[in-house]
PDB file of C-alpha atoms in Angstrom:
ATOM      1  CA  MET A 632      88.194  37.080 217.248  1.00  0.00           C
ATOM      2  CA  LEU A 633      90.425  37.531 220.080  1.00  0.00           C
ATOM      3  CA  LEU A 634      94.170  38.257 219.412  1.00  0.00           C
ATOM      4  CA  THR A 635      96.318  39.856 222.402  1.00  0.00           C
ATOM      5  CA  LYS A 636      98.953  36.800 222.469  1.00  0.00           C
ATOM      6  CA  ALA A 637     101.700  36.314 219.886  1.00  0.00           C
ATOM      7  CA  VAL A 638     104.205  33.837 219.477  1.00  0.00           C
ATOM      8  CA  ILE A 639     107.878  33.925 218.191  1.00  0.00           C
ATOM      9  CA  THR A 640     110.151  30.918 217.064  1.00  0.00           C
ATOM     10  CA  ALA A 641     113.903  31.297 217.720  1.00  0.00           C
ATOM     11  CA  ALA A 642     115.524  28.201 218.727  1.00  0.00           C
ATOM     12  CA  GLY A 643     117.136  26.718 215.375  1.00  0.00           C
ATOM     13  CA  ARG A 644     120.352  26.566 215.676  1.00  0.00           C
ATOM     14  CA  ALA A 645     121.415  29.209 212.694  1.00  0.00           C
ATOM     15  CA  GLN A 646     118.145  30.973 213.560  1.00  0.00           C
ATOM     16  CA  ARG A 647     118.648  31.636 217.052  1.00  0.00           C
ATOM     17  CA  GLY A 648     121.462  34.405 217.214  1.00  0.00           C
ATOM     18  CA  LEU A 649     120.113  36.538 214.348  1.00  0.00           C
ATOM     19  CA  PRO A 650     116.973  38.577 216.265  1.00  0.00           C
ATOM     20  CA  LEU A 651     120.412  39.988 218.947  1.00  0.00           C
ATOM     21  CA  GLN A 652     121.957  41.556 215.857  1.00  0.00           C
ATOM     22  CA  THR A 653     121.876  45.542 216.064  1.00  0.00           C
ATOM     23  CA  LEU A 654     119.801  46.943 212.657  1.00  0.00           C
ATOM     24  CA  VAL A 655     118.580  51.079 212.333  1.00  0.00           C
ATOM     25  CA  ASP A 656     114.878  50.750 212.410  1.00  0.00           C
ATOM     26  CA  ARG A 657     112.808  53.013 209.914  1.00  0.00           C
ATOM     27  CA  ASP A 658     112.444  55.129 212.607  1.00  0.00           C
ATOM     28  CA  GLY A 659     116.308  56.069 211.973  1.00  0.00           C
ATOM     29  CA  ALA A 660     116.754  54.141 215.713  1.00  0.00           C
ATOM     30  CA  GLU A 661     119.805  51.960 216.628  1.00  0.00           C
ATOM     31  CA  LYS A 662     117.730  48.171 217.311  1.00  0.00           C
ATOM     32  CA  LYS A 663     118.265  44.549 217.868  1.00  0.00           C
ATOM     33  CA  ALA A 664     116.345  43.074 215.361  1.00  0.00           C
ATOM     34  CA  LEU A 665     114.341  41.518 217.225  1.00  0.00           C
ATOM     35  CA  GLU A 666     112.934  44.515 218.818  1.00  0.00           C
ATOM     36  CA  VAL A 667     111.937  45.169 215.172  1.00  0.00           C
ATOM     37  CA  VAL A 668     110.036  41.560 215.014  1.00  0.00           C
ATOM     38  CA  LEU A 669     108.311  42.775 218.462  1.00  0.00           C
ATOM     39  CA  ASP A 670     107.306  46.026 217.536  1.00  0.00           C
ATOM     40  CA  GLU A 671     105.701  44.146 214.157  1.00  0.00           C
ATOM     41  CA  ALA A 672     103.540  41.903 216.873  1.00  0.00           C
ATOM     42  CA  VAL A 673     102.205  45.023 218.611  1.00  0.00           C
ATOM     43  CA  ASP A 674     100.951  46.962 216.681  1.00  0.00           C
ATOM     44  CA  ALA A 675      98.825  44.305 215.152  1.00  0.00           C
ATOM     45  CA  GLY A 676      97.411  44.121 218.865  1.00  0.00           C
ATOM     46  CA  ALA A 677      99.543  41.496 220.904  1.00  0.00           C
ATOM     47  CA  GLU A 678     100.309  42.073 224.643  1.00  0.00           C
ATOM     48  CA  GLU A 679     101.706  39.170 225.778  1.00  0.00           C
ATOM     49  CA  VAL A 680     104.909  37.239 223.633  1.00  0.00           C
ATOM     50  CA  CYS A 681     105.931  33.535 224.097  1.00  0.00           C
ATOM     51  CA  LEU A 682     109.977  33.630 222.467  1.00  0.00           C
ATOM     52  CA  VAL A 683     110.291  29.520 221.613  1.00  0.00           C
ATOM     53  CA  VAL A 684     114.276  29.975 221.905  1.00  0.00           C
ATOM     54  CA  ALA A 685     117.217  27.240 222.707  1.00  0.00           C
ATOM     55  CA  PRO A 686     117.746  27.003 226.672  1.00  0.00           C
ATOM     56  CA  GLY A 687     119.839  29.411 227.680  1.00  0.00           C
ATOM     57  CA  ASP A 688     118.604  31.890 225.400  1.00  0.00           C
ATOM     58  CA  GLU A 689     116.316  33.557 227.447  1.00  0.00           C
ATOM     59  CA  ALA A 690     119.056  37.034 229.271  1.00  0.00           C
ATOM     60  CA  ALA A 691     119.917  37.870 225.680  1.00  0.00           C
ATOM     61  CA  TYR A 692     116.564  37.998 224.591  1.00  0.00           C
ATOM     62  CA  ARG A 693     115.008  40.152 227.549  1.00  0.00           C
ATOM     63  CA  ALA A 694     117.474  42.145 227.520  1.00  0.00           C
ATOM     64  CA  ALA A 695     116.960  42.197 223.189  1.00  0.00           C
ATOM     65  CA  ALA A 696     113.465  43.396 223.525  1.00  0.00           C
ATOM     66  CA  GLY A 697     114.219  47.041 224.712  1.00  0.00           C
ATOM     67  CA  PRO A 698     110.295  48.367 225.884  1.00  0.00           C
ATOM     68  CA  HIS A 699     108.837  45.311 225.158  1.00  0.00           C
ATOM     69  CA  ALA A 700     111.026  43.417 227.705  1.00  0.00           C
ATOM     70  CA  GLY A 701     108.077  43.274 230.517  1.00  0.00           C
ATOM     71  CA  ARG A 702     105.670  41.531 227.408  1.00  0.00           C
ATOM     72  CA  LEU A 703     108.256  38.389 227.190  1.00  0.00           C
ATOM     73  CA  HIS A 704     107.097  34.557 228.181  1.00  0.00           C
ATOM     74  CA  PHE A 705     109.795  32.566 227.525  1.00  0.00           C
ATOM     75  CA  VAL A 706     109.472  28.048 226.774  1.00  0.00           C
ATOM     76  CA  THR A 707     112.873  26.591 225.806  1.00  0.00           C
ATOM     77  CA  GLN A 708     112.893  23.755 222.992  1.00  0.00           C
ATOM     78  CA  GLU A 709     115.645  21.573 223.626  1.00  0.00           C
ATOM     79  CA  GLN A 710     116.213  20.410 219.944  1.00  0.00           C
ATOM     80  CA  PRO A 711     115.197  22.530 216.887  1.00  0.00           C
ATOM     81  CA  THR A 712     113.112  19.818 214.957  1.00  0.00           C
ATOM     82  CA  GLY A 713     111.342  22.033 213.217  1.00  0.00           C
ATOM     83  CA  TYR A 714     108.272  24.569 213.554  1.00  0.00           C
ATOM     84  CA  GLY A 715     105.747  22.194 214.518  1.00  0.00           C
ATOM     85  CA  PRO A 716     106.774  20.891 218.354  1.00  0.00           C
ATOM     86  CA  ALA A 717     108.492  24.879 219.064  1.00  0.00           C
ATOM     87  CA  LEU A 718     104.540  25.990 218.146  1.00  0.00           C
ATOM     88  CA  LEU A 719     103.135  22.638 220.296  1.00  0.00           C
ATOM     89  CA  LEU A 720     106.101  24.242 223.067  1.00  0.00           C
ATOM     90  CA  ALA A 721     103.593  27.076 222.755  1.00  0.00           C
ATOM     91  CA  ARG A 722     100.648  25.701 223.947  1.00  0.00           C
ATOM     92  CA  GLY A 723     100.548  26.352 227.756  1.00  0.00           C
ATOM     93  CA  PHE A 724     101.055  29.863 226.642  1.00  0.00           C
ATOM     94  CA  THR A 725      98.296  30.352 224.245  1.00  0.00           C
ATOM     95  CA  ALA A 726      95.640  28.333 226.494  1.00  0.00           C
ATOM     96  CA  GLY A 727      93.225  28.031 224.286  1.00  0.00           C
ATOM     97  CA  GLN A 728      92.795  31.261 222.085  1.00  0.00           C
ATOM     98  CA  PRO A 729      93.996  32.082 218.352  1.00  0.00           C
ATOM     99  CA  PHE A 730      97.557  33.984 218.573  1.00  0.00           C
ATOM    100  CA  LEU A 731      99.975  35.759 215.990  1.00  0.00           C
ATOM    101  CA  HIS A 732     103.091  33.574 214.911  1.00  0.00           C
ATOM    102  CA  LEU A 733     105.976  34.899 213.619  1.00  0.00           C
ATOM    103  CA  VAL A 734     109.832  33.848 212.658  1.00  0.00           C
ATOM    104  CA  GLY A 735     112.247  34.816 213.975  1.00  0.00           C
ATOM    105  CA  ASP A 736     114.707  35.695 211.549  1.00  0.00           C
ATOM    106  CA  HIS A 737     112.779  37.854 208.947  1.00  0.00           C
ATOM    107  CA  LEU A 738     112.100  41.369 209.181  1.00  0.00           C
ATOM    108  CA  TYR A 739     108.861  42.731 206.918  1.00  0.00           C
ATOM    109  CA  VAL A 740     108.597  45.878 205.294  1.00  0.00           C
ATOM    110  CA  ALA A 741     105.295  47.371 204.199  1.00  0.00           C
ATOM    111  CA  ARG A 742     103.677  48.693 200.791  1.00  0.00           C
ATOM    112  CA  GLY A 743     101.576  51.743 202.579  1.00  0.00           C
ATOM    113  CA  PRO A 744     100.751  52.528 206.543  1.00  0.00           C
ATOM    114  CA  VAL A 745      99.388  49.216 207.476  1.00  0.00           C
ATOM    115  CA  ARG A 746     102.415  46.868 208.958  1.00  0.00           C
ATOM    116  CA  SER A 747     102.485  43.620 207.423  1.00  0.00           C
ATOM    117  CA  ALA A 748     101.168  42.025 210.884  1.00  0.00           C
ATOM    118  CA  LYS A 749      98.807  43.735 211.502  1.00  0.00           C
ATOM    119  CA  GLN A 750      96.950  43.395 207.426  1.00  0.00           C
ATOM    120  CA  VAL A 751      97.033  39.486 208.584  1.00  0.00           C
ATOM    121  CA  ALA A 752      95.453  40.237 212.159  1.00  0.00           C
ATOM    122  CA  ASP A 753      92.750  42.336 211.150  1.00  0.00           C
ATOM    123  CA  LEU A 754      92.123  40.165 208.268  1.00  0.00           C
ATOM    124  CA  ALA A 755      91.742  37.195 210.993  1.00  0.00           C
ATOM    125  CA  ARG A 756      89.682  39.239 213.545  1.00  0.00           C
ATOM    126  CA  ALA A 757      87.354  40.181 210.151  1.00  0.00           C
ATOM    127  CA  GLU A 758      86.889  36.300 208.817  1.00  0.00           C
ATOM    128  CA  GLY A 759      87.126  35.191 212.026  1.00  0.00           C
ATOM    129  CA  CYS A 760      89.814  32.070 211.120  1.00  0.00           C
ATOM    130  CA  ALA A 761      92.978  30.697 210.515  1.00  0.00           C
ATOM    131  CA  VAL A 762      95.310  33.473 208.022  1.00  0.00           C
ATOM    132  CA  SER A 763      98.563  33.048 206.272  1.00  0.00           C
ATOM    133  CA  ALA A 764     100.396  35.957 204.976  1.00  0.00           C
ATOM    134  CA  VAL A 765     101.947  34.941 201.311  1.00  0.00           C
ATOM    135  CA  GLN A 766     104.385  36.441 199.168  1.00  0.00           C
ATOM    136  CA  PRO A 767     104.217  35.263 194.883  1.00  0.00           C
ATOM    137  CA  THR A 768     107.765  33.555 195.098  1.00  0.00           C
ATOM    138  CA  ARG A 769     109.756  32.131 192.248  1.00  0.00           C
ATOM    139  CA  GLU A 770     110.413  28.477 191.467  1.00  0.00           C
ATOM    140  CA  GLY A 771     114.153  28.933 191.874  1.00  0.00           C
ATOM    141  CA  VAL A 772     113.722  29.600 195.721  1.00  0.00           C
ATOM    142  CA  LEU A 773     111.023  27.266 196.918  1.00  0.00           C
ATOM    143  CA  ARG A 774     113.923  25.721 198.764  1.00  0.00           C
ATOM    144  CA  PHE A 775     113.461  27.959 201.206  1.00  0.00           C
ATOM    145  CA  TYR A 776     109.892  28.140 202.260  1.00  0.00           C
ATOM    146  CA  GLY A 777     106.567  26.349 202.691  1.00  0.00           C
ATOM    147  CA  ALA A 778     103.914  27.025 200.114  1.00  0.00           C
ATOM    148  CA  VAL A 779     100.447  27.106 199.674  1.00  0.00           C
ATOM    149  CA  GLY A 780      98.024  26.001 196.371  1.00  0.00           C
ATOM    150  CA  GLY A 781      94.535  26.447 196.582  1.00  0.00           C
ATOM    151  CA  ARG A 782      91.437  29.266 195.425  1.00  0.00           C
ATOM    152  CA  ARG A 783      90.999  32.663 194.718  1.00  0.00           C
ATOM    153  CA  VAL A 784      88.256  34.024 197.029  1.00  0.00           C
ATOM    154  CA  PRO A 785      85.538  36.014 194.645  1.00  0.00           C
ATOM    155  CA  GLN A 786      86.211  39.729 194.504  1.00  0.00           C
ATOM    156  CA  ARG A 787      89.485  39.506 196.308  1.00  0.00           C
ATOM    157  CA  ALA A 788      92.400  39.538 194.191  1.00  0.00           C
ATOM    158  CA  ASP A 789      95.056  38.822 197.023  1.00  0.00           C
ATOM    159  CA  LEU A 790      92.642  36.398 199.239  1.00  0.00           C
ATOM    160  CA  TYR A 791      92.879  32.421 198.605  1.00  0.00           C
ATOM    161  CA  GLU A 792      91.082  29.463 200.039  1.00  0.00           C
ATOM    162  CA  VAL A 793      93.702  27.389 201.041  1.00  0.00           C
ATOM    163  CA  GLN A 794      93.590  23.947 200.080  1.00  0.00           C
ATOM    164  CA  GLU A 795      97.286  22.455 200.346  1.00  0.00           C
ATOM    165  CA  VAL A 796     100.841  23.151 202.103  1.00  0.00           C
ATOM    166  CA  LEU A 797     104.172  21.772 201.179  1.00  0.00           C
ATOM    167  CA  GLU A 798     107.543  22.177 202.964  1.00  0.00           C
ATOM    168  CA  LYS A 799     110.216  23.449 200.021  1.00  0.00           C
ATOM    169  CA  PRO A 800     108.911  21.769 197.716  1.00  0.00           C
ATOM    170  CA  THR A 801     110.831  21.216 194.659  1.00  0.00           C
ATOM    171  CA  PRO A 802     109.497  22.831 191.646  1.00  0.00           C
ATOM    172  CA  SER A 803     107.721  20.282 189.955  1.00  0.00           C
ATOM    173  CA  GLU A 804     106.368  19.192 193.550  1.00  0.00           C
ATOM    174  CA  ALA A 805     105.109  22.707 193.235  1.00  0.00           C
ATOM    175  CA  GLU A 806     103.536  22.103 189.782  1.00  0.00           C
ATOM    176  CA  GLN A 807     101.286  19.646 190.251  1.00  0.00           C
ATOM    177  CA  VAL A 808     100.028  20.252 193.842  1.00  0.00           C
ATOM    178  CA  LEU A 809     100.359  24.461 194.165  1.00  0.00           C
ATOM    179  CA  HIS A 810      99.344  25.649 190.595  1.00  0.00           C
ATOM    180  CA  VAL A 811      97.077  28.528 191.267  1.00  0.00           C
ATOM    181  CA  PRO A 812      94.749  29.803 188.905  1.00  0.00           C
ATOM    182  CA  GLY A 813      95.925  33.671 187.986  1.00  0.00           C
ATOM    183  CA  LEU A 814      99.767  32.979 188.965  1.00  0.00           C
ATOM    184  CA  ARG A 815     101.925  33.951 186.512  1.00  0.00           C
ATOM    185  CA  ALA A 816     103.724  31.318 185.612  1.00  0.00           C
ATOM    186  CA  GLY A 817     106.863  30.113 187.525  1.00  0.00           C
ATOM    187  CA  PHE A 818     105.788  31.766 190.553  1.00  0.00           C
ATOM    188  CA  TYR A 819     103.702  30.417 193.885  1.00  0.00           C
ATOM    189  CA  LEU A 820     102.546  31.718 196.789  1.00  0.00           C
ATOM    190  CA  CYS A 821     105.122  31.300 199.499  1.00  0.00           C
ATOM    191  CA  PHE A 822     104.616  31.548 203.410  1.00  0.00           C
ATOM    192  CA  PHE A 823     105.684  35.124 204.650  1.00  0.00           C
ATOM    193  CA  GLY A 824     106.535  33.545 207.480  1.00  0.00           C
ATOM    194  CA  VAL A 825     103.218  35.290 209.312  1.00  0.00           C
ATOM    195  CA  HIS A 826     100.400  33.957 210.012  1.00  0.00           C
ATOM    196  CA  VAL A 827      97.017  33.833 212.624  1.00  0.00           C
ATOM    197  CA  PHE A 828      96.420  30.292 213.787  1.00  0.00           C
ATOM    198  CA  THR A 829      93.117  29.233 215.593  1.00  0.00           C
ATOM    199  CA  PRO A 830      93.230  26.816 218.524  1.00  0.00           C
ATOM    200  CA  ALA A 831      92.836  23.753 216.167  1.00  0.00           C
ATOM    201  CA  LEU A 832      95.850  24.024 214.528  1.00  0.00           C
ATOM    202  CA  LEU A 833      98.035  23.271 217.834  1.00  0.00           C
ATOM    203  CA  ASP A 834      95.169  20.062 218.442  1.00  0.00           C
ATOM    204  CA  VAL A 835      96.123  19.099 215.397  1.00  0.00           C
ATOM    205  CA  LEU A 836      99.759  18.841 215.966  1.00  0.00           C
ATOM    206  CA  ALA A 837      99.072  17.499 219.609  1.00  0.00           C
ATOM    207  CA  GLU A 838      97.272  14.687 217.823  1.00  0.00           C
ATOM    208  CA  GLY A 839     100.191  14.595 215.217  1.00  0.00           C
ATOM    209  CA  ALA A 840     103.478  13.814 218.086  1.00  0.00           C
ATOM    210  CA  GLY A 841     104.259  10.436 218.759  1.00  0.00           C
ATOM    211  CA  ALA A 842     106.789   8.773 217.888  1.00  0.00           C
ATOM    212  CA  ASN A 843     108.141  11.355 215.021  1.00  0.00           C
ATOM    213  CA  PRO A 844     108.051  15.696 215.719  1.00  0.00           C
ATOM    214  CA  PRO A 845     104.713  17.110 214.364  1.00  0.00           C
ATOM    215  CA  ASP A 846     105.147  18.209 210.758  1.00  0.00           C
ATOM    216  CA  LEU A 847     103.835  22.099 210.676  1.00  0.00           C
ATOM    217  CA  ALA A 848     102.949  21.450 206.945  1.00  0.00           C
ATOM    218  CA  TRP A 849     101.174  18.285 207.248  1.00  0.00           C
ATOM    219  CA  ALA A 850      98.963  20.307 210.074  1.00  0.00           C
ATOM    220  CA  LEU A 851      98.319  22.899 208.373  1.00  0.00           C
ATOM    221  CA  ARG A 852      96.947  20.414 204.988  1.00  0.00           C
ATOM    222  CA  GLU A 853      95.017  19.086 208.090  1.00  0.00           C
ATOM    223  CA  LEU A 854      93.547  22.531 209.503  1.00  0.00           C
ATOM    224  CA  ALA A 855      92.738  23.484 205.660  1.00  0.00           C
ATOM    225  CA  ARG A 856      90.571  20.156 206.096  1.00  0.00           C
ATOM    226  CA  ARG A 857      88.912  20.653 209.321  1.00  0.00           C
ATOM    227  CA  GLU A 858      88.099  24.495 208.959  1.00  0.00           C
ATOM    228  CA  ARG A 859      88.563  27.394 206.718  1.00  0.00           C
ATOM    229  CA  TYR A 860      92.037  28.439 206.309  1.00  0.00           C
ATOM    230  CA  LEU A 861      92.901  32.127 204.232  1.00  0.00           C
ATOM    231  CA  ALA A 862      96.587  33.047 202.886  1.00  0.00           C
ATOM    232  CA  LEU A 863      96.669  36.296 202.044  1.00  0.00           C
ATOM    233  CA  GLU A 864      98.822  38.367 200.079  1.00  0.00           C
ATOM    234  CA  VAL A 865     100.261  40.917 202.232  1.00  0.00           C
ATOM    235  CA  ALA A 866     101.667  44.597 200.790  1.00  0.00           C
ATOM    236  CA  GLY A 867     104.832  44.304 201.735  1.00  0.00           C
ATOM    237  CA  GLN A 868     108.730  42.403 201.317  1.00  0.00           C
ATOM    238  CA  ARG A 869     109.311  39.542 203.601  1.00  0.00           C
ATOM    239  CA  TYR A 870     113.537  39.869 204.536  1.00  0.00           C
ATOM    240  CA  ASP A 871     115.107  36.290 205.247  1.00  0.00           C
ATOM    241  CA  THR A 872     118.147  37.707 207.460  1.00  0.00           C
ATOM    242  CA  GLY A 873     119.598  34.198 207.467  1.00  0.00           C
ATOM    243  CA  ARG A 874     119.991  33.476 204.239  1.00  0.00           C
ATOM    244  CA  LYS A 875     123.351  35.307 202.551  1.00  0.00           C
ATOM    245  CA  TYR A 876     123.077  38.877 202.649  1.00  0.00           C
ATOM    246  CA  GLY A 877     120.077  38.415 204.111  1.00  0.00           C
ATOM    247  CA  LEU A 878     120.649  41.450 207.240  1.00  0.00           C
ATOM    248  CA  LEU A 879     122.324  42.940 204.476  1.00  0.00           C
ATOM    249  CA  THR A 880     119.438  43.026 202.346  1.00  0.00           C
ATOM    250  CA  ALA A 881     116.441  43.725 205.427  1.00  0.00           C
ATOM    251  CA  GLN A 882     118.454  46.753 206.646  1.00  0.00           C
ATOM    252  CA  LEU A 883     119.062  48.689 203.160  1.00  0.00           C
ATOM    253  CA  ALA A 884     115.398  48.025 203.398  1.00  0.00           C
ATOM    254  CA  LEU A 885     114.373  49.176 206.633  1.00  0.00           C
ATOM    255  CA  ALA A 886     116.512  52.119 205.666  1.00  0.00           C
ATOM    256  CA  LEU A 887     115.585  52.928 202.572  1.00  0.00           C
ATOM    257  CA  ASP A 888     112.084  52.877 203.512  1.00  0.00           C
ATOM    258  CA  GLY A 889     112.425  55.274 206.704  1.00  0.00           C
ATOM    259  CA  VAL A 890     113.656  58.636 207.711  1.00  0.00           C
ATOM    260  CA  ASP A 891     117.730  58.479 206.645  1.00  0.00           C
ATOM    261  CA  ARG A 892     116.307  57.300 202.493  1.00  0.00           C
ATOM    262  CA  ASP A 893     117.612  60.113 200.667  1.00  0.00           C
ATOM    263  CA  ARG A 894     121.294  59.814 202.723  1.00  0.00           C
ATOM    264  CA  ILE A 895     121.359  56.375 201.873  1.00  0.00           C
ATOM    265  CA  LEU A 896     121.148  56.793 198.631  1.00  0.00           C
ATOM    266  CA  THR A 897     123.488  59.038 198.267  1.00  0.00           C
ATOM    267  CA  GLN A 898     126.046  56.613 200.096  1.00  0.00           C
ATOM    268  CA  ILE A 899     124.967  54.127 197.909  1.00  0.00           C
ATOM    269  CA  VAL A 900     125.511  56.065 194.897  1.00  0.00           C
ATOM    270  CA  ASP A 901     129.299  57.127 195.963  1.00  0.00           C
ATOM    271  CA  LEU A 902     129.659  53.699 196.921  1.00  0.00           C
ATOM    272  CA  LEU A 903     128.944  52.573 193.173  1.00  0.00           C
ATOM    273  CA  ALA A 904     131.102  55.522 192.218  1.00  0.00           C
ATOM    274  CA  ALA A 905     134.290  54.701 193.593  1.00  0.00           C
ATOM    275  CA  ASP A 906     137.012  53.149 191.756  1.00  0.00           C
ATOM    276  CA  PRO A 907     137.478  49.900 191.575  1.00  0.00           C
ATOM    277  CA  LEU A 908     140.459  48.350 194.030  1.00  0.00           C
ATOM    278  CA  PRO A 909     143.438  47.040 192.238  1.00  0.00           C
ATOM    279  CA  SER A 910     142.775  43.857 190.646  1.00  0.00           C
ATOM    280  CA  ALA A 911     145.774  41.426 192.517  1.00  0.00           C
ATOM    281  CA  ALA A 912     147.847  41.420 188.935  1.00  0.00           C
ATOM    282  CA  GLY A 913     148.411  44.991 189.543  1.00  0.00           C
ATOM    283  CA  ARG A 914     149.560  44.882 192.993  1.00  0.00           C
ATOM    284  CA  CYS A 915     153.083  45.644 194.075  1.00  0.00           C
TER     285      CYS A 915
END
């Protein structure tokens, strides 16, 4: 599988500003969140990257890309109607080739030397099929994520044949449709925010485009029926920067995995040890 292109979706109303936030990466350097995501894509083998953005955001995103600005292509999404229509807009860019897909509001910290996106890309190249990264996720936060059901691949504890996909299911829906043997009770395989898709996915989305925007979860279910589609339990952790305290949590995770770990731990201990502020009742 030749995999040299990536698509990053970032046109959502609540999402579009998140990649422009400044963070300190694991190497101690200040970077925009977009540059951190682009580092992930390039390390996985992406030579060109298409950003799906809201109209007028192109200049800001190019400025935030750091040394990767020359790799960028842009398509604009007038109305953010979901990942399916956003990916379909990038069909001309992908030009019939498989591609890496990352979402613009997630950051990743891998366990070990291999970045999360590279884990997915390497498996896709080896197996020659679509692969989505997943993470066992407790049922209480299913409303934030798409999730898959399927069966384990023999001799692999971290790999699954996808059979079903639901977008933001309820716990009762997940229990009925997405149960995976061997996963602990109350946990389901939710999307990690990193995928490798074959051209067949865009074909399915194009077939589903009509009066209503094509739904990505529906397209992925159809993809699983037409060809092999795997889910990889990535050795790492995703951080959704769009959730409450998401940017703060992602920044702490990056810092604690990086060169400033000892310094950050000391500052956290000092913060926890500080005297609490006096209550309002005790103020003069």
